[in-house]
């Protein structure tokens, strides 16, 4: 999901990117094993002299891990399941120790098993991974036996050079090697970026596709990120790069693979949709194929050549297993496994040895919960312990106290309690004349990567907010900007929350204390923001007046579909968003007087 990207500046980047172990949507084979080539009986030809015509290939997949090596805390670490009687159960899920166990268990008895991911494995990561520029997550993915992943938008948070280092290895150019005598080896799986080219040469930044082979079985994987990546990543992150149409790119490389004799093809796409229910077991093919899902992936799926046999998707952090008709009208599997390693997808691809193609009518798929009641993978526990020891001096430092959970990522409301705290922190820190003279602050919702959870995550005690927890909420360490905007530009910016590129999926800015307005969701487009209700400290916004507005550098650059915010002038660069957040926690809480969740009464919502 879009979020404020972070830049690679050693001085400010003590920690990197916020929370989200890529959803372990490992697509695992779910069909009967009847045609497995196991080397005995009817499966392998021993005593029969021939191989069976078809073999079941297990595709395990996940997406949007976002460096969540430890189980995500609070509501962000739960998945919803709807039972036949209509009741909804919330299941704690995720954590790479459990993801590893789930994937390894799923592979048992499946000699043809391949594991793929849909992007955003790193970036916006909790401190345990982000502090070390996501080297711990790449190391964990190597141990998980990931075979291939697409790039996501967050793979570009620190730019193409850092992405190349994650792929190829080598110690960080500024911070060096984190462990004495150990050089970072890089990913032992390919990152695919078919629709990302270098502006100067026009050549692909990374490999566009790879072919997985086993005992004569060949499956091609094409990987793309969303074409709109430059709109949701800082300009430095995508400098010198061009992002192309997902459908055209996949179709181009599918033709190339086909010419090379690779007839079985899976597309890994870092773009997704929204199912009608947030329950992971929702049937989005009810009543008809793909009827229960909306969003960009639907049109993408309908445009991708029938040569592609299945789509593994991501970006929206949703869970779904749907069939969407291909251009010839035939159903084709489209899957996504939520986020943060809470689910994996298990897909069975029946491979026809005579045609070298997938029997599309036999494709089966299901999402499975990465539950926390299974054994932890010991190698992942050791990895987490090793990196935690290195992070501890910074991560465990108390920043403040809270009296209860303050929900951010886990809140589905337009106005989030943690969003209010963050916006208030930015306003307070930048209101002094010498700090920018801010009168109002805006925070993009995608930049809030977690909840503040009251229950202790370690030995710090309940209610204590550690640096690591604060970092997990705001991992990008974006620099704050204060700019001049007219009242008219302010009104336009608020309308851009629900119009233009944000009309189909609104991005409701979190606003600082004093700004109020009505959001009427019964209307459409820009009219959903009722212009006459917008007030600052009780006074109507004056279109001709100039206001000093605080926001992170990502929003100040017009990111997330807010071009009006990019029109600011007289810019002053302030402290980082994380520094202001921590300063606010320190100023407004003590052990005996913890910070309480604020009221959410700034945006009046009409449903």
XYZ file of C-alpha atoms in Angstrom:
607
model
C 0.000 0.000 0.000
C 1.126 3.464 -0.566
C 3.129 4.931 2.208
C 5.616 7.615 2.717
C 8.823 6.219 1.347
C 11.992 6.711 3.194
C 15.282 7.901 1.811
C 18.711 6.541 2.304
C 20.410 9.231 4.354
C 22.750 7.881 6.996
C 22.329 10.878 9.266
C 18.600 10.485 9.649
C 18.135 6.889 8.785
C 18.949 5.179 11.996
C 16.134 2.839 11.158
C 14.398 1.918 8.009
C 10.967 1.230 6.637
C 7.787 0.244 8.484
C 5.958 -2.864 9.373
C 4.903 -5.554 7.104
C 6.271 -9.015 6.572
C 5.222 -9.788 3.143
C 2.070 -11.682 3.240
C 3.152 -15.144 2.939
C 0.702 -16.029 0.283
C 2.535 -19.130 -0.567
C 0.418 -20.697 -3.238
C 0.497 -24.342 -2.282
C -0.849 -27.201 -4.310
C -4.229 -28.174 -3.014
C -5.232 -30.893 -5.446
C -5.189 -34.647 -4.953
C -1.723 -35.990 -5.567
C -2.888 -38.437 -8.206
C -0.470 -37.333 -10.902
C 2.617 -36.522 -8.833
C 5.856 -37.786 -10.273
C 7.210 -39.441 -7.116
C 9.510 -42.033 -8.598
C 7.387 -45.072 -7.719
C 4.007 -46.556 -8.559
C 2.046 -44.743 -11.258
C 3.738 -41.444 -10.356
C 7.310 -41.979 -11.451
C 7.400 -44.763 -13.964
C 9.283 -47.363 -11.897
C 7.994 -50.639 -13.238
C 5.744 -48.919 -15.791
C 8.294 -47.571 -18.224
C 6.535 -44.266 -18.749
C 5.795 -41.022 -16.997
C 2.248 -39.885 -16.420
C 1.027 -37.238 -18.853
C 0.315 -34.687 -16.124
C 2.079 -33.669 -12.941
C 0.778 -31.378 -10.198
C 2.989 -28.397 -9.444
C 2.456 -26.727 -6.094
C 2.713 -22.941 -6.203
C 3.084 -21.356 -2.757
C 2.859 -17.581 -2.697
C 2.681 -14.555 -0.419
C 3.022 -10.784 -0.734
C 3.640 -7.554 1.185
C 5.830 -8.972 3.927
C 7.324 -5.524 4.620
C 10.097 -6.918 6.764
C 7.733 -8.278 9.435
C 10.030 -10.916 10.838
C 8.367 -10.862 14.249
C 4.589 -11.361 14.527
C 2.866 -8.018 13.817
C 1.403 -6.514 16.997
C -2.178 -5.542 17.755
C -4.994 -5.623 15.229
C -2.491 -5.477 12.348
C -1.493 -9.026 13.302
C -4.938 -10.589 12.968
C -6.871 -12.130 10.089
C -10.655 -12.435 9.974
C -12.483 -15.685 9.295
C -16.231 -15.899 8.729
C -17.849 -19.108 9.995
C -20.905 -20.759 8.367
C -23.179 -19.292 11.042
C -22.044 -15.782 10.111
C -19.864 -15.166 13.152
C -16.444 -13.626 12.500
C -13.351 -14.912 14.275
C -10.156 -12.866 14.638
C -7.061 -15.092 14.396
C -3.561 -13.929 15.440
C -1.254 -14.680 12.519
C 2.112 -13.977 10.981
C 5.751 -13.965 12.003
C 8.484 -15.495 9.902
C 9.088 -18.289 12.460
C 5.549 -19.508 11.747
C 5.609 -18.677 8.054
C 8.650 -20.880 7.591
C 6.930 -23.752 9.398
C 3.742 -23.297 7.339
C 5.592 -23.320 4.015
C 7.826 -26.253 4.938
C 4.827 -28.269 6.126
C 2.877 -27.440 2.957
C 5.749 -28.625 0.744
C 5.833 -32.097 2.278
C 4.711 -34.714 -0.218
C 4.907 -32.234 -3.107
C 8.076 -32.933 -5.098
C 7.171 -30.209 -7.596
C 6.861 -27.150 -5.370
C 7.779 -23.548 -6.208
C 7.480 -20.522 -3.909
C 6.844 -17.061 -5.328
C 6.051 -13.609 -3.945
C 4.140 -10.576 -5.160
C 6.442 -7.743 -4.072
C 6.998 -5.430 -1.087
C 9.060 -8.018 0.723
C 11.004 -5.111 2.210
C 10.420 -1.422 2.881
C 8.186 0.180 5.491
C 9.625 -2.496 7.775
C 9.703 -2.655 11.576
C 12.924 -1.586 13.235
C 14.336 -5.116 13.499
C 14.691 -5.195 9.706
C 14.515 -1.506 8.804
C 17.421 -0.489 11.030
C 19.649 -2.747 8.950
C 18.340 -1.712 5.532
C 16.287 -4.932 5.372
C 19.254 -7.282 5.220
C 17.607 -9.477 7.928
C 14.506 -9.940 5.757
C 16.478 -10.930 2.655
C 18.388 -13.420 4.806
C 15.091 -14.836 6.119
C 13.628 -15.131 2.606
C 16.734 -17.045 1.514
C 16.173 -19.475 4.390
C 12.468 -19.731 3.437
C 13.564 -21.016 0.010
C 11.764 -18.273 -1.876
C 12.264 -19.001 -5.584
C 11.240 -15.673 -7.137
C 9.514 -12.373 -6.390
C 8.279 -9.346 -8.271
C 9.446 -5.935 -7.126
C 6.874 -3.793 -5.334
C 6.808 -0.035 -4.932
C 8.557 -0.301 -1.545
C 11.535 -2.044 -3.093
C 12.279 1.415 -4.542
C 12.097 3.333 -1.243
C 15.875 3.692 -1.120
C 16.438 3.828 -4.869
C 17.660 1.534 -7.621
C 21.232 1.285 -6.321
C 20.087 -0.040 -2.940
C 17.663 -2.438 -4.647
C 20.573 -3.776 -6.698
C 22.547 -4.273 -3.466
C 19.678 -6.279 -1.944
C 19.764 -8.487 -5.036
C 23.530 -8.807 -5.474
C 24.910 -8.413 -1.954
C 27.651 -6.282 -0.483
C 27.749 -4.195 2.663
C 25.880 -0.900 2.952
C 27.794 1.938 1.206
C 27.526 4.258 4.229
C 26.961 2.084 7.273
C 29.151 -0.797 6.141
C 28.815 -4.357 7.425
C 26.649 -4.873 10.485
C 28.359 -8.015 11.770
C 32.113 -8.343 12.073
C 33.550 -10.638 9.456
C 30.197 -11.098 7.697
C 29.465 -9.672 4.272
C 25.833 -9.395 3.177
C 25.278 -12.011 0.465
C 22.152 -10.586 -1.165
C 19.059 -12.439 -2.337
C 19.567 -15.947 -3.708
C 16.250 -15.575 -5.569
C 15.671 -13.241 -8.535
C 13.833 -9.959 -8.166
C 11.786 -9.438 -11.354
C 10.994 -5.961 -12.684
C 9.749 -6.434 -16.243
C 8.048 -3.031 -16.488
C 10.863 -0.950 -14.989
C 13.463 0.381 -17.426
C 16.400 2.782 -17.192
C 15.558 6.139 -18.761
C 19.005 6.520 -20.370
C 19.229 3.123 -22.034
C 15.637 1.879 -22.167
C 16.892 -1.461 -20.841
C 15.190 -3.360 -17.978
C 16.504 -2.483 -14.513
C 16.387 -6.135 -13.404
C 15.445 -9.442 -15.022
C 11.943 -9.317 -16.546
C 11.308 -13.034 -16.098
C 12.787 -16.315 -14.940
C 12.043 -19.950 -15.761
C 11.684 -22.514 -12.964
C 12.658 -26.023 -14.066
C 12.433 -29.455 -12.489
C 12.654 -32.834 -14.211
C 11.453 -31.497 -17.541
C 8.731 -29.275 -16.044
C 9.180 -25.605 -16.988
C 7.195 -22.652 -15.605
C 7.941 -19.066 -16.538
C 7.457 -16.223 -14.036
C 7.055 -12.615 -15.169
C 7.225 -9.927 -12.462
C 5.905 -6.348 -12.570
C 5.154 -3.585 -10.100
C 2.270 -1.174 -10.472
C 2.721 1.417 -13.231
C 1.835 4.131 -10.689
C 4.876 3.422 -8.481
C 6.351 6.934 -9.063
C 3.178 8.448 -7.560
C 3.681 6.646 -4.243
C 7.473 6.674 -3.847
C 9.719 9.683 -3.259
C 11.262 11.184 -6.387
C 14.759 10.086 -5.319
C 13.602 6.483 -5.093
C 12.597 6.296 -8.764
C 15.123 8.745 -10.225
C 16.295 7.689 -13.682
C 13.628 4.993 -14.005
C 10.561 4.591 -16.197
C 7.531 2.475 -15.247
C 5.432 0.888 -17.987
C 1.914 -0.488 -18.403
C 1.488 -3.782 -16.566
C -0.680 -5.509 -19.193
C 1.422 -4.512 -22.213
C 4.619 -5.575 -20.443
C 3.327 -8.969 -19.303
C 1.866 -9.699 -22.740
C 5.182 -8.794 -24.405
C 7.223 -11.152 -22.243
C 4.589 -13.896 -22.357
C 5.026 -13.902 -26.145
C 8.800 -14.095 -25.692
C 8.529 -17.030 -23.288
C 6.075 -18.759 -25.615
C 8.531 -18.418 -28.515
C 11.169 -20.047 -26.295
C 8.892 -23.033 -25.709
C 7.802 -22.019 -22.191
C 4.026 -22.514 -22.338
C 3.259 -22.467 -18.597
C 3.421 -18.891 -17.286
C 2.598 -17.201 -13.965
C 2.480 -13.408 -13.614
C 3.625 -11.848 -10.322
C 1.961 -8.436 -10.131
C 2.414 -5.873 -7.377
C -1.067 -4.446 -7.822
C -4.300 -5.714 -6.402
C -7.951 -5.394 -5.623
C -10.480 -5.181 -2.827
C -12.772 -8.120 -2.064
C -16.278 -7.353 -0.821
C -15.381 -8.945 2.532
C -12.207 -8.662 4.588
C -12.511 -12.294 5.736
C -9.712 -14.358 4.268
C -12.095 -17.230 3.447
C -14.598 -15.063 1.537
C -15.711 -16.556 -1.778
C -15.148 -13.718 -4.232
C -16.496 -15.884 -7.077
C -19.981 -15.680 -5.628
C -22.366 -15.501 -7.406
C -20.159 -15.396 -10.540
C -16.451 -15.427 -11.456
C -14.757 -12.423 -9.849
C -18.056 -10.777 -8.886
C -16.851 -10.160 -5.341
C -13.704 -8.218 -6.136
C -13.067 -4.694 -7.428
C -10.037 -2.500 -8.011
C -7.219 -2.170 -10.567
C -6.377 -5.869 -10.711
C -9.730 -6.724 -12.313
C -9.078 -4.758 -15.523
C -5.441 -5.886 -15.528
C -6.496 -9.537 -15.272
C -9.029 -9.095 -18.090
C -6.304 -7.674 -20.359
C -3.489 -10.155 -19.807
C -3.001 -12.680 -22.578
C -4.479 -16.180 -22.113
C -0.888 -17.466 -22.406
C -0.576 -16.574 -18.699
C -2.064 -19.296 -16.497
C -2.343 -17.639 -13.055
C -1.811 -14.250 -11.402
C -0.193 -13.756 -7.995
C -0.961 -10.217 -6.842
C -0.429 -7.859 -3.904
C -0.156 -4.187 -2.887
C -3.641 -3.770 -1.398
C -2.877 -6.054 1.595
C -6.132 -7.933 0.970
C -6.861 -11.658 0.953
C -8.605 -13.202 -2.043
C -8.708 -16.251 -4.292
C -10.815 -15.414 -7.347
C -11.194 -16.353 -10.946
C -11.387 -13.427 -13.351
C -12.089 -14.080 -17.052
C -9.115 -13.687 -19.410
C -9.532 -11.921 -22.797
C -10.919 -15.137 -24.307
C -13.570 -15.309 -21.573
C -12.065 -18.277 -19.743
C -11.696 -18.134 -15.949
C -8.170 -17.630 -14.590
C -6.965 -17.726 -10.976
C -6.071 -14.408 -9.289
C -4.773 -14.569 -5.715
C -3.466 -12.367 -2.899
C -2.418 -13.355 0.623
C -3.088 -10.303 2.787
C 0.172 -8.907 4.224
C 2.902 -9.247 6.849
C 3.168 -13.034 6.374
C -0.247 -13.688 7.923
C -1.409 -15.923 5.054
C 0.073 -17.955 2.269
C -1.667 -19.117 -0.897
C -1.537 -22.738 -2.001
C -2.237 -23.197 -5.702
C -2.162 -26.423 -7.699
C -1.058 -26.093 -11.314
C -1.615 -29.280 -13.321
C 1.178 -29.438 -15.901
C 0.624 -31.350 -19.161
C 3.921 -32.883 -20.286
C 2.692 -33.248 -23.874
C 1.706 -29.592 -24.386
C 4.080 -28.176 -21.717
C 1.123 -26.065 -20.607
C -1.058 -25.783 -17.510
C -4.475 -27.436 -17.631
C -6.346 -24.272 -16.633
C -9.586 -26.053 -15.797
C -7.719 -28.015 -13.100
C -6.155 -25.037 -11.282
C -7.142 -25.030 -7.608
C -6.197 -22.442 -5.009
C -6.807 -21.533 -1.363
C -5.434 -19.158 1.257
C -4.201 -20.581 4.559
C -3.606 -18.817 7.864
C -0.057 -18.682 9.221
C -1.221 -19.499 12.751
C 0.870 -18.904 15.840
C -0.089 -22.192 17.526
C 2.319 -24.230 15.391
C 5.995 -24.839 16.200
C 8.411 -21.991 15.465
C 11.136 -22.661 12.901
C 14.332 -22.758 15.014
C 16.535 -21.242 12.290
C 14.223 -18.211 12.086
C 14.206 -17.845 15.886
C 18.010 -17.775 15.815
C 17.995 -15.180 13.025
C 15.571 -12.919 14.915
C 17.550 -13.261 18.161
C 20.805 -12.415 16.397
C 19.505 -9.211 14.830
C 17.549 -8.237 17.953
C 20.787 -8.220 19.948
C 22.257 -5.733 17.467
C 19.113 -3.568 17.493
C 18.438 -3.664 21.251
C 20.387 -0.561 22.372
C 18.274 1.612 20.075
C 15.041 -0.372 19.926
C 14.394 -0.723 23.661
C 14.747 2.928 24.646
C 11.421 4.208 26.115
C 9.849 7.191 24.328
C 6.566 7.619 26.206
C 3.558 5.940 27.803
C 0.015 5.182 26.604
C -3.067 4.194 28.613
C -4.595 1.919 25.938
C -4.130 0.789 22.336
C -4.038 3.740 19.927
C -5.077 2.308 16.577
C -3.565 3.421 13.299
C -3.006 0.689 10.722
C -5.639 -1.447 12.401
C -8.348 1.231 12.160
C -10.651 1.146 9.146
C -12.253 4.529 9.959
C -11.419 7.587 7.822
C -10.107 9.376 10.927
C -7.755 7.204 12.960
C -6.811 7.887 16.600
C -3.114 7.403 15.869
C -3.421 9.610 12.785
C -4.604 12.420 15.049
C -1.663 11.912 17.412
C 0.822 11.984 14.527
C -0.704 15.090 12.907
C -0.800 16.872 16.296
C 2.848 15.964 16.882
C 3.801 17.451 13.522
C 1.827 20.640 14.160
C 3.229 21.103 17.651
C 6.809 20.562 16.547
C 6.587 22.922 13.588
C 4.274 25.656 14.942
C 7.017 27.855 16.479
C 7.958 30.700 14.133
C 11.578 29.544 13.895
C 10.439 25.983 13.077
C 8.148 26.967 10.207
C 5.111 28.642 11.776
C 2.756 25.766 10.884
C -0.986 26.339 11.383
C -2.200 22.920 10.275
C -0.606 19.505 9.570
C -1.559 16.665 7.215
C -0.461 13.020 7.457
C -1.025 10.451 4.688
C -2.803 7.338 6.020
C -0.535 4.910 4.148
C 2.450 6.221 6.109
C 0.987 4.893 9.368
C 2.365 1.370 9.369
C 1.156 -0.074 12.698
C -0.838 0.545 15.875
C 0.581 1.700 19.203
C -0.147 -1.328 21.362
C -0.516 -1.113 25.156
C 0.652 -4.677 25.837
C 4.415 -4.935 26.221
C 6.300 -6.306 23.214
C 9.304 -7.212 25.355
C 10.499 -6.531 28.873
C 9.672 -2.809 28.869
C 6.310 -3.205 30.633
C 2.721 -2.582 29.504
C 1.986 0.914 28.236
C 5.604 1.816 27.472
C 6.242 2.981 23.902
C 9.776 2.032 22.865
C 11.802 3.562 20.061
C 11.351 0.336 18.120
C 7.562 0.528 18.457
C 7.481 4.190 17.437
C 9.716 3.381 14.485
C 7.392 0.588 13.406
C 4.561 3.147 13.247
C 6.617 5.640 11.198
C 9.591 3.845 9.654
C 10.335 6.098 6.706
C 12.028 8.876 8.673
C 10.780 11.404 6.143
C 11.858 14.967 6.646
C 9.030 17.358 7.469
C 8.239 20.380 5.276
C 6.300 23.544 6.099
C 4.995 25.398 3.043
C 2.671 28.230 2.014
C -0.632 27.126 0.478
C -3.649 29.268 -0.287
C -7.008 28.436 1.221
C -8.183 27.477 -2.268
C -5.288 25.005 -2.599
C -6.109 23.593 0.836
C -9.716 22.960 -0.172
C -8.582 21.379 -3.452
C -6.170 19.094 -1.586
C -8.936 17.870 0.705
C -11.133 17.221 -2.340
C -8.299 15.222 -3.941
C -8.707 12.698 -1.108
C -11.857 11.430 -2.839
C -11.436 12.435 -6.484
C -9.046 11.934 -9.385
C -6.743 8.954 -8.780
C -8.153 8.614 -5.246
C -11.837 8.494 -6.246
C -12.145 4.708 -6.413
C -10.113 4.158 -3.231
C -10.135 7.336 -1.105
C -7.011 8.349 0.825
C -8.267 10.342 3.806
C -5.552 12.591 5.208
C -5.134 12.634 8.976
C -5.509 16.235 10.142
C -4.194 18.145 13.151
C -6.283 19.567 15.963
C -8.364 22.581 14.871
C -9.167 21.498 11.307
C -12.728 20.207 10.901
C -14.988 19.338 7.976
C -17.749 16.983 6.818
C -17.115 13.964 4.581
C -20.351 12.946 2.862
C -19.822 9.468 1.427
C -23.329 9.417 -0.071
C -22.056 11.840 -2.746
C -19.504 11.196 -5.481
C -16.107 12.599 -6.396
C -14.887 15.896 -4.966
C -18.400 16.695 -3.702
C -17.849 14.157 -0.919
C -15.788 16.822 0.863
C -18.408 19.443 1.780
C -16.445 22.617 1.016
C -18.624 24.923 3.121
C -17.877 22.914 6.268
C -14.069 23.199 6.151
C -12.903 25.278 9.113
C -9.639 25.985 10.902
C -10.018 26.797 14.580
C -13.705 27.504 14.010
C -13.206 29.905 11.093
C -14.097 29.094 7.493
C -11.113 28.627 5.211
C -10.451 31.831 3.245
C -9.638 30.880 -0.370
C -7.414 33.959 -0.819
C -5.480 33.698 2.444
C -2.087 32.007 2.747
C -1.735 29.237 5.327
C 1.424 27.576 6.658
C 0.967 23.815 6.228
C 3.148 21.036 7.686
C 3.484 17.620 6.018
C 6.148 15.082 5.242
C 8.306 15.516 2.159
C 6.412 12.770 0.338
C 3.093 14.649 0.526
C 4.871 17.966 -0.092
C 6.032 16.488 -3.386
C 2.428 15.803 -4.408
C 2.630 12.091 -3.575
C -0.380 9.789 -3.098
C -2.459 11.706 -5.653
C -2.292 15.148 -3.977
C -0.886 17.494 -6.649
C -2.337 20.496 -4.799
C -0.016 19.810 -1.856
C 2.921 19.852 -4.263
C 2.212 23.490 -5.150
C 3.526 24.833 -1.841
C 6.005 27.715 -1.763
C 8.370 29.257 0.810
C 9.417 25.795 2.014
C 11.153 25.212 5.318
C 12.607 21.751 5.999
C 12.181 20.590 9.583
C 12.998 17.543 11.677
C 11.987 14.024 10.642
C 8.449 12.780 11.208
C 9.759 10.137 13.619
C 11.679 12.690 15.699
C 8.567 14.868 16.044
C 6.454 11.841 16.965
C 8.886 10.787 19.691
C 9.195 14.349 21.021
C 5.410 14.565 21.295
C 5.204 11.257 23.192
C 7.885 12.489 25.617
C 6.140 15.846 26.152
C 2.620 14.492 26.625
C 3.039 11.332 28.695
C 4.592 10.037 31.876
C 4.414 6.709 33.648
C 1.760 8.125 35.994
C -0.050 10.201 33.341
C 0.040 8.149 30.114
C -1.282 9.454 26.804
C -4.879 8.371 26.171
C -6.316 7.625 22.715
C -7.629 10.955 21.365
C -11.224 11.543 20.308
C -11.908 11.197 16.586
C -14.146 14.215 16.080
C -12.349 16.245 13.407
C -13.965 14.672 10.369
C -17.759 14.291 10.470
C -18.612 11.286 8.270
C -22.000 10.862 6.589
C -22.403 7.293 5.320
